[in-house]
Short mmCIF file of the C-alpha atoms (twelve columns), coordinates in Angstrom:
data_MODEL
# 
_entry.id   MODEL 
# 
loop_
_atom_site.group_PDB 
_atom_site.id 
_atom_site.type_symbol 
_atom_site.label_atom_id 
_atom_site.label_alt_id 
_atom_site.label_comp_id 
_atom_site.label_asym_id 
_atom_site.label_seq_id 
_atom_site.Cartn_x 
_atom_site.Cartn_y 
_atom_site.Cartn_z 
_atom_site.pdbx_PDB_model_num 
ATOM 1   C CA . UNK A 1   -3.110 -37.118 2.606   1 
ATOM 2   C CA . UNK A 2   -1.136 -38.149 -0.498  1 
ATOM 3   C CA . UNK A 3   2.098  -38.043 1.509   1 
ATOM 4   C CA . UNK A 4   0.724  -40.452 4.104   1 
ATOM 5   C CA . UNK A 5   -0.464 -42.805 1.342   1 
ATOM 6   C CA . UNK A 6   3.079  -42.807 -0.054  1 
ATOM 7   C CA . UNK A 7   4.554  -43.637 3.358   1 
ATOM 8   C CA . UNK A 8   2.072  -46.514 3.696   1 
ATOM 9   C CA . UNK A 9   3.080  -47.795 0.241   1 
ATOM 10  C CA . UNK A 10  6.704  -47.927 1.429   1 
ATOM 11  C CA . UNK A 11  5.633  -49.757 4.593   1 
ATOM 12  C CA . UNK A 12  3.589  -52.289 2.619   1 
ATOM 13  C CA . UNK A 13  6.380  -52.898 0.068   1 
ATOM 14  C CA . UNK A 14  8.849  -53.807 2.792   1 
ATOM 15  C CA . UNK A 15  6.243  -55.317 5.155   1 
ATOM 16  C CA . UNK A 16  7.393  -53.604 8.297   1 
ATOM 17  C CA . UNK A 17  5.669  -51.998 11.250  1 
ATOM 18  C CA . UNK A 18  4.992  -48.241 11.043  1 
ATOM 19  C CA . UNK A 19  6.726  -47.633 14.379  1 
ATOM 20  C CA . UNK A 20  9.905  -49.163 12.937  1 
ATOM 21  C CA . UNK A 21  9.619  -47.709 9.443   1 
ATOM 22  C CA . UNK A 22  9.220  -44.038 10.243  1 
ATOM 23  C CA . UNK A 23  10.376 -41.822 12.998  1 
ATOM 24  C CA . UNK A 24  9.567  -38.306 11.775  1 
ATOM 25  C CA . UNK A 25  6.110  -38.153 10.191  1 
ATOM 26  C CA . UNK A 26  5.868  -34.392 10.869  1 
ATOM 27  C CA . UNK A 27  8.849  -33.654 8.610   1 
ATOM 28  C CA . UNK A 28  7.649  -35.989 5.861   1 
ATOM 29  C CA . UNK A 29  4.047  -34.783 5.858   1 
ATOM 30  C CA . UNK A 30  5.133  -31.159 5.266   1 
ATOM 31  C CA . UNK A 31  7.283  -31.850 2.176   1 
ATOM 32  C CA . UNK A 32  6.410  -31.378 -1.491  1 
ATOM 33  C CA . UNK A 33  6.367  -34.520 -3.549  1 
ATOM 34  C CA . UNK A 34  5.431  -35.885 -6.930  1 
ATOM 35  C CA . UNK A 35  6.926  -37.632 -9.936  1 
ATOM 36  C CA . UNK A 36  10.660 -37.167 -9.883  1 
ATOM 37  C CA . UNK A 37  14.001 -37.317 -11.598 1 
ATOM 38  C CA . UNK A 38  16.570 -39.275 -9.588  1 
ATOM 39  C CA . UNK A 39  20.138 -37.922 -9.499  1 
ATOM 40  C CA . UNK A 40  22.890 -39.949 -7.848  1 
ATOM 41  C CA . UNK A 41  25.316 -37.599 -6.071  1 
ATOM 42  C CA . UNK A 42  27.546 -39.965 -4.045  1 
ATOM 43  C CA . UNK A 43  27.968 -43.643 -3.196  1 
ATOM 44  C CA . UNK A 44  30.334 -44.873 -0.500  1 
ATOM 45  C CA . UNK A 45  30.816 -47.673 2.027   1 
ATOM 46  C CA . UNK A 46  29.533 -46.994 5.529   1 
ATOM 47  C CA . UNK A 47  32.914 -47.922 6.980   1 
ATOM 48  C CA . UNK A 48  35.772 -47.681 4.484   1 
ATOM 49  C CA . UNK A 49  38.116 -49.796 6.634   1 
ATOM 50  C CA . UNK A 50  35.635 -52.697 6.895   1 
ATOM 51  C CA . UNK A 51  35.776 -55.610 4.420   1 
ATOM 52  C CA . UNK A 52  32.120 -56.558 4.090   1 
ATOM 53  C CA . UNK A 53  30.941 -60.008 2.984   1 
ATOM 54  C CA . UNK A 54  28.353 -58.365 0.698   1 
ATOM 55  C CA . UNK A 55  29.783 -55.483 -1.341  1 
ATOM 56  C CA . UNK A 56  28.070 -53.223 -3.842  1 
ATOM 57  C CA . UNK A 57  31.183 -51.441 -5.117  1 
ATOM 58  C CA . UNK A 58  29.399 -48.943 -7.323  1 
ATOM 59  C CA . UNK A 59  30.566 -45.574 -8.528  1 
ATOM 60  C CA . UNK A 60  28.871 -42.888 -10.619 1 
ATOM 61  C CA . UNK A 61  29.790 -42.076 -14.227 1 
ATOM 62  C CA . UNK A 62  27.949 -39.077 -15.711 1 
ATOM 63  C CA . UNK A 63  27.427 -39.284 -19.486 1 
ATOM 64  C CA . UNK A 64  26.017 -36.754 -21.942 1 
ATOM 65  C CA . UNK A 65  22.366 -37.655 -21.359 1 
ATOM 66  C CA . UNK A 66  22.372 -39.926 -18.320 1 
ATOM 67  C CA . UNK A 67  24.270 -41.344 -15.373 1 
ATOM 68  C CA . UNK A 68  25.605 -44.890 -15.068 1 
ATOM 69  C CA . UNK A 69  26.403 -46.981 -12.030 1 
ATOM 70  C CA . UNK A 70  29.573 -48.930 -12.701 1 
ATOM 71  C CA . UNK A 71  31.866 -51.070 -10.590 1 
ATOM 72  C CA . UNK A 72  31.279 -54.557 -9.261  1 
ATOM 73  C CA . UNK A 73  29.205 -56.632 -6.911  1 
ATOM 74  C CA . UNK A 74  31.303 -58.859 -4.642  1 
ATOM 75  C CA . UNK A 75  29.585 -61.629 -2.715  1 
ATOM 76  C CA . UNK A 76  31.867 -63.496 -0.319  1 
ATOM 77  C CA . UNK A 77  28.787 -65.409 0.871   1 
ATOM 78  C CA . UNK A 78  25.504 -66.236 -0.897  1 
ATOM 79  C CA . UNK A 79  23.081 -63.304 -1.117  1 
ATOM 80  C CA . UNK A 80  19.937 -64.927 0.229   1 
ATOM 81  C CA . UNK A 81  16.906 -64.652 2.456   1 
ATOM 82  C CA . UNK A 82  18.739 -65.563 5.671   1 
ATOM 83  C CA . UNK A 83  19.823 -61.938 5.931   1 
ATOM 84  C CA . UNK A 84  17.827 -58.804 6.667   1 
ATOM 85  C CA . UNK A 85  17.960 -55.490 4.895   1 
ATOM 86  C CA . UNK A 86  17.791 -52.168 6.718   1 
ATOM 87  C CA . UNK A 87  17.174 -48.778 5.176   1 
ATOM 88  C CA . UNK A 88  17.813 -45.642 7.206   1 
ATOM 89  C CA . UNK A 89  17.067 -42.387 5.412   1 
ATOM 90  C CA . UNK A 90  18.140 -38.876 6.254   1 
ATOM 91  C CA . UNK A 91  16.829 -35.754 4.543   1 
ATOM 92  C CA . UNK A 92  18.630 -32.454 4.092   1 
ATOM 93  C CA . UNK A 93  16.619 -29.608 5.594   1 
ATOM 94  C CA . UNK A 94  16.309 -26.055 4.263   1 
ATOM 95  C CA . UNK A 95  19.405 -25.032 6.288   1 
ATOM 96  C CA . UNK A 96  21.582 -27.761 4.719   1 
ATOM 97  C CA . UNK A 97  21.615 -29.955 7.824   1 
ATOM 98  C CA . UNK A 98  20.802 -33.674 7.747   1 
ATOM 99  C CA . UNK A 99  17.628 -34.714 9.546   1 
ATOM 100 C CA . UNK A 100 18.570 -38.282 10.463  1 
ATOM 101 C CA . UNK A 101 16.217 -41.243 10.795  1 
ATOM 102 C CA . UNK A 102 13.357 -39.734 8.774   1 
ATOM 103 C CA . UNK A 103 12.446 -43.205 7.516   1 
ATOM 104 C CA . UNK A 104 13.753 -46.424 9.054   1 
ATOM 105 C CA . UNK A 105 12.864 -49.840 7.672   1 
ATOM 106 C CA . UNK A 106 14.151 -53.278 8.556   1 
ATOM 107 C CA . UNK A 107 12.905 -56.307 6.686   1 
ATOM 108 C CA . UNK A 108 13.821 -59.993 6.705   1 
ATOM 109 C CA . UNK A 109 14.364 -61.978 3.491   1 
ATOM 110 C CA . UNK A 110 16.769 -59.464 1.926   1 
ATOM 111 C CA . UNK A 111 17.155 -61.094 -1.477  1 
ATOM 112 C CA . UNK A 112 13.414 -61.578 -2.049  1 
ATOM 113 C CA . UNK A 113 12.578 -58.062 -0.788  1 
ATOM 114 C CA . UNK A 114 15.114 -56.361 -3.055  1 
ATOM 115 C CA . UNK A 115 13.984 -58.519 -5.979  1 
ATOM 116 C CA . UNK A 116 10.367 -57.484 -5.267  1 
ATOM 117 C CA . UNK A 117 11.397 -53.814 -5.082  1 
ATOM 118 C CA . UNK A 118 13.325 -53.941 -8.364  1 
ATOM 119 C CA . UNK A 119 10.438 -55.728 -10.110 1 
ATOM 120 C CA . UNK A 120 10.972 -56.068 -13.858 1 
ATOM 121 C CA . UNK A 121 14.326 -54.250 -13.583 1 
ATOM 122 C CA . UNK A 122 15.877 -56.936 -11.336 1 
ATOM 123 C CA . UNK A 123 17.249 -59.019 -14.223 1 
ATOM 124 C CA . UNK A 124 18.522 -55.939 -16.079 1 
ATOM 125 C CA . UNK A 125 20.321 -54.660 -12.976 1 
ATOM 126 C CA . UNK A 126 22.005 -57.988 -12.178 1 
ATOM 127 C CA . UNK A 127 22.816 -58.796 -15.838 1 
ATOM 128 C CA . UNK A 128 24.500 -55.393 -16.195 1 
ATOM 129 C CA . UNK A 129 26.977 -56.481 -13.499 1 
ATOM 130 C CA . UNK A 130 27.546 -59.933 -15.017 1 
ATOM 131 C CA . UNK A 131 25.128 -61.916 -12.825 1 
ATOM 132 C CA . UNK A 132 23.237 -64.252 -15.133 1 
ATOM 133 C CA . UNK A 133 21.405 -66.387 -12.559 1 
ATOM 134 C CA . UNK A 134 18.967 -63.852 -11.124 1 
ATOM 135 C CA . UNK A 135 17.079 -66.216 -8.806  1 
ATOM 136 C CA . UNK A 136 17.580 -66.007 -5.044  1 
ATOM 137 C CA . UNK A 137 20.066 -66.939 -3.678  1 
ATOM 138 C CA . UNK A 138 22.830 -65.311 -5.685  1 
ATOM 139 C CA . UNK A 139 26.012 -67.367 -5.554  1 
ATOM 140 C CA . UNK A 140 29.254 -65.991 -4.125  1 
ATOM 141 C CA . UNK A 141 31.551 -64.349 -6.649  1 
ATOM 142 C CA . UNK A 142 32.925 -61.102 -8.008  1 
ATOM 143 C CA . UNK A 143 30.586 -59.783 -10.683 1 
ATOM 144 C CA . UNK A 144 31.664 -57.041 -13.056 1 
ATOM 145 C CA . UNK A 145 29.908 -55.715 -16.127 1 
ATOM 146 C CA . UNK A 146 29.117 -52.617 -18.135 1 
ATOM 147 C CA . UNK A 147 27.066 -51.080 -15.338 1 
ATOM 148 C CA . UNK A 148 23.535 -49.783 -15.518 1 
ATOM 149 C CA . UNK A 149 21.879 -46.510 -16.486 1 
ATOM 150 C CA . UNK A 150 20.262 -44.989 -13.394 1 
ATOM 151 C CA . UNK A 151 17.078 -44.277 -15.376 1 
ATOM 152 C CA . UNK A 152 16.383 -47.988 -14.800 1 
ATOM 153 C CA . UNK A 153 15.163 -47.071 -11.312 1 
ATOM 154 C CA . UNK A 154 12.012 -45.514 -12.829 1 
ATOM 155 C CA . UNK A 155 10.914 -49.011 -13.935 1 
ATOM 156 C CA . UNK A 156 10.856 -50.626 -10.513 1 
ATOM 157 C CA . UNK A 157 8.198  -51.279 -7.891  1 
ATOM 158 C CA . UNK A 158 9.591  -48.483 -5.733  1 
ATOM 159 C CA . UNK A 159 7.261  -45.474 -5.402  1 
ATOM 160 C CA . UNK A 160 6.966  -43.471 -8.633  1 
ATOM 161 C CA . UNK A 161 6.288  -40.300 -6.655  1 
ATOM 162 C CA . UNK A 162 8.478  -39.199 -3.778  1 
ATOM 163 C CA . UNK A 163 9.521  -36.267 -1.606  1 
ATOM 164 C CA . UNK A 164 11.682 -33.664 -3.367  1 
ATOM 165 C CA . UNK A 165 15.057 -32.801 -1.895  1 
ATOM 166 C CA . UNK A 166 18.385 -34.379 -1.066  1 
ATOM 167 C CA . UNK A 167 18.304 -37.738 0.679   1 
ATOM 168 C CA . UNK A 168 20.998 -39.871 2.265   1 
ATOM 169 C CA . UNK A 169 20.134 -43.559 2.335   1 
ATOM 170 C CA . UNK A 170 22.098 -45.993 4.476   1 
ATOM 171 C CA . UNK A 171 21.447 -49.483 3.109   1 
ATOM 172 C CA . UNK A 172 22.796 -52.352 5.198   1 
ATOM 173 C CA . UNK A 173 22.532 -56.126 5.193   1 
ATOM 174 C CA . UNK A 174 22.811 -58.143 8.388   1 
ATOM 175 C CA . UNK A 175 22.366 -61.585 9.877   1 
ATOM 176 C CA . UNK A 176 22.149 -62.232 13.606  1 
ATOM 177 C CA . UNK A 177 23.493 -58.770 14.494  1 
ATOM 178 C CA . UNK A 178 26.460 -59.083 12.103  1 
ATOM 179 C CA . UNK A 179 26.665 -56.328 9.480   1 
ATOM 180 C CA . UNK A 180 27.365 -58.146 6.202   1 
ATOM 181 C CA . UNK A 181 27.364 -55.094 3.932   1 
ATOM 182 C CA . UNK A 182 26.649 -51.392 4.122   1 
ATOM 183 C CA . UNK A 183 26.580 -48.515 1.626   1 
ATOM 184 C CA . UNK A 184 25.448 -44.902 1.720   1 
ATOM 185 C CA . UNK A 185 23.714 -43.357 -1.295  1 
ATOM 186 C CA . UNK A 186 23.258 -39.602 -1.528  1 
ATOM 187 C CA . UNK A 187 20.434 -38.846 -3.982  1 
ATOM 188 C CA . UNK A 188 18.764 -35.717 -5.189  1 
ATOM 189 C CA . UNK A 189 15.119 -36.081 -6.039  1 
ATOM 190 C CA . UNK A 190 13.978 -33.294 -8.370  1 
ATOM 191 C CA . UNK A 191 10.895 -32.415 -10.311 1 
ATOM 192 C CA . UNK A 192 11.129 -33.960 -13.809 1 
# 
């Protein structure tokens, strides 16, 4: 029952229809979940030969006690609510294979939805990459800063409990069927 409540929280946060948001409830409902520690394993562009108009050029730097996301955010166009955001999650099964499309979400108003998801951490995240005006839309530019500690993700509006395991998240931005940006994040979600 708790797992289904968590799935509904994700659906409500991104305001999408259940038939679009999830495709494999049987896999999700059988998994262990709870409070977690988030470990970034990999970050890469969906298509390395594509020059996207929205680029989150992040890379992972492990430190003694934490992990930082560094790099830059490059906006060739304004980051605004005229674009949609799509999240497609895959989960690694007990045999090491990826179970694709375990959660699929597509939401309009990308900037406002991400800002809502980040909650009080929105300003910290953007400021850490040199973006001082944190209101939507975000102006075009190349933004570089000191990066952000990944522990920041515990202070967001994203679910504070989640399914344990290794997850691959494909995060893309689009407008009128044009892919404006796309990254893949491989995360391990462990017990704290």
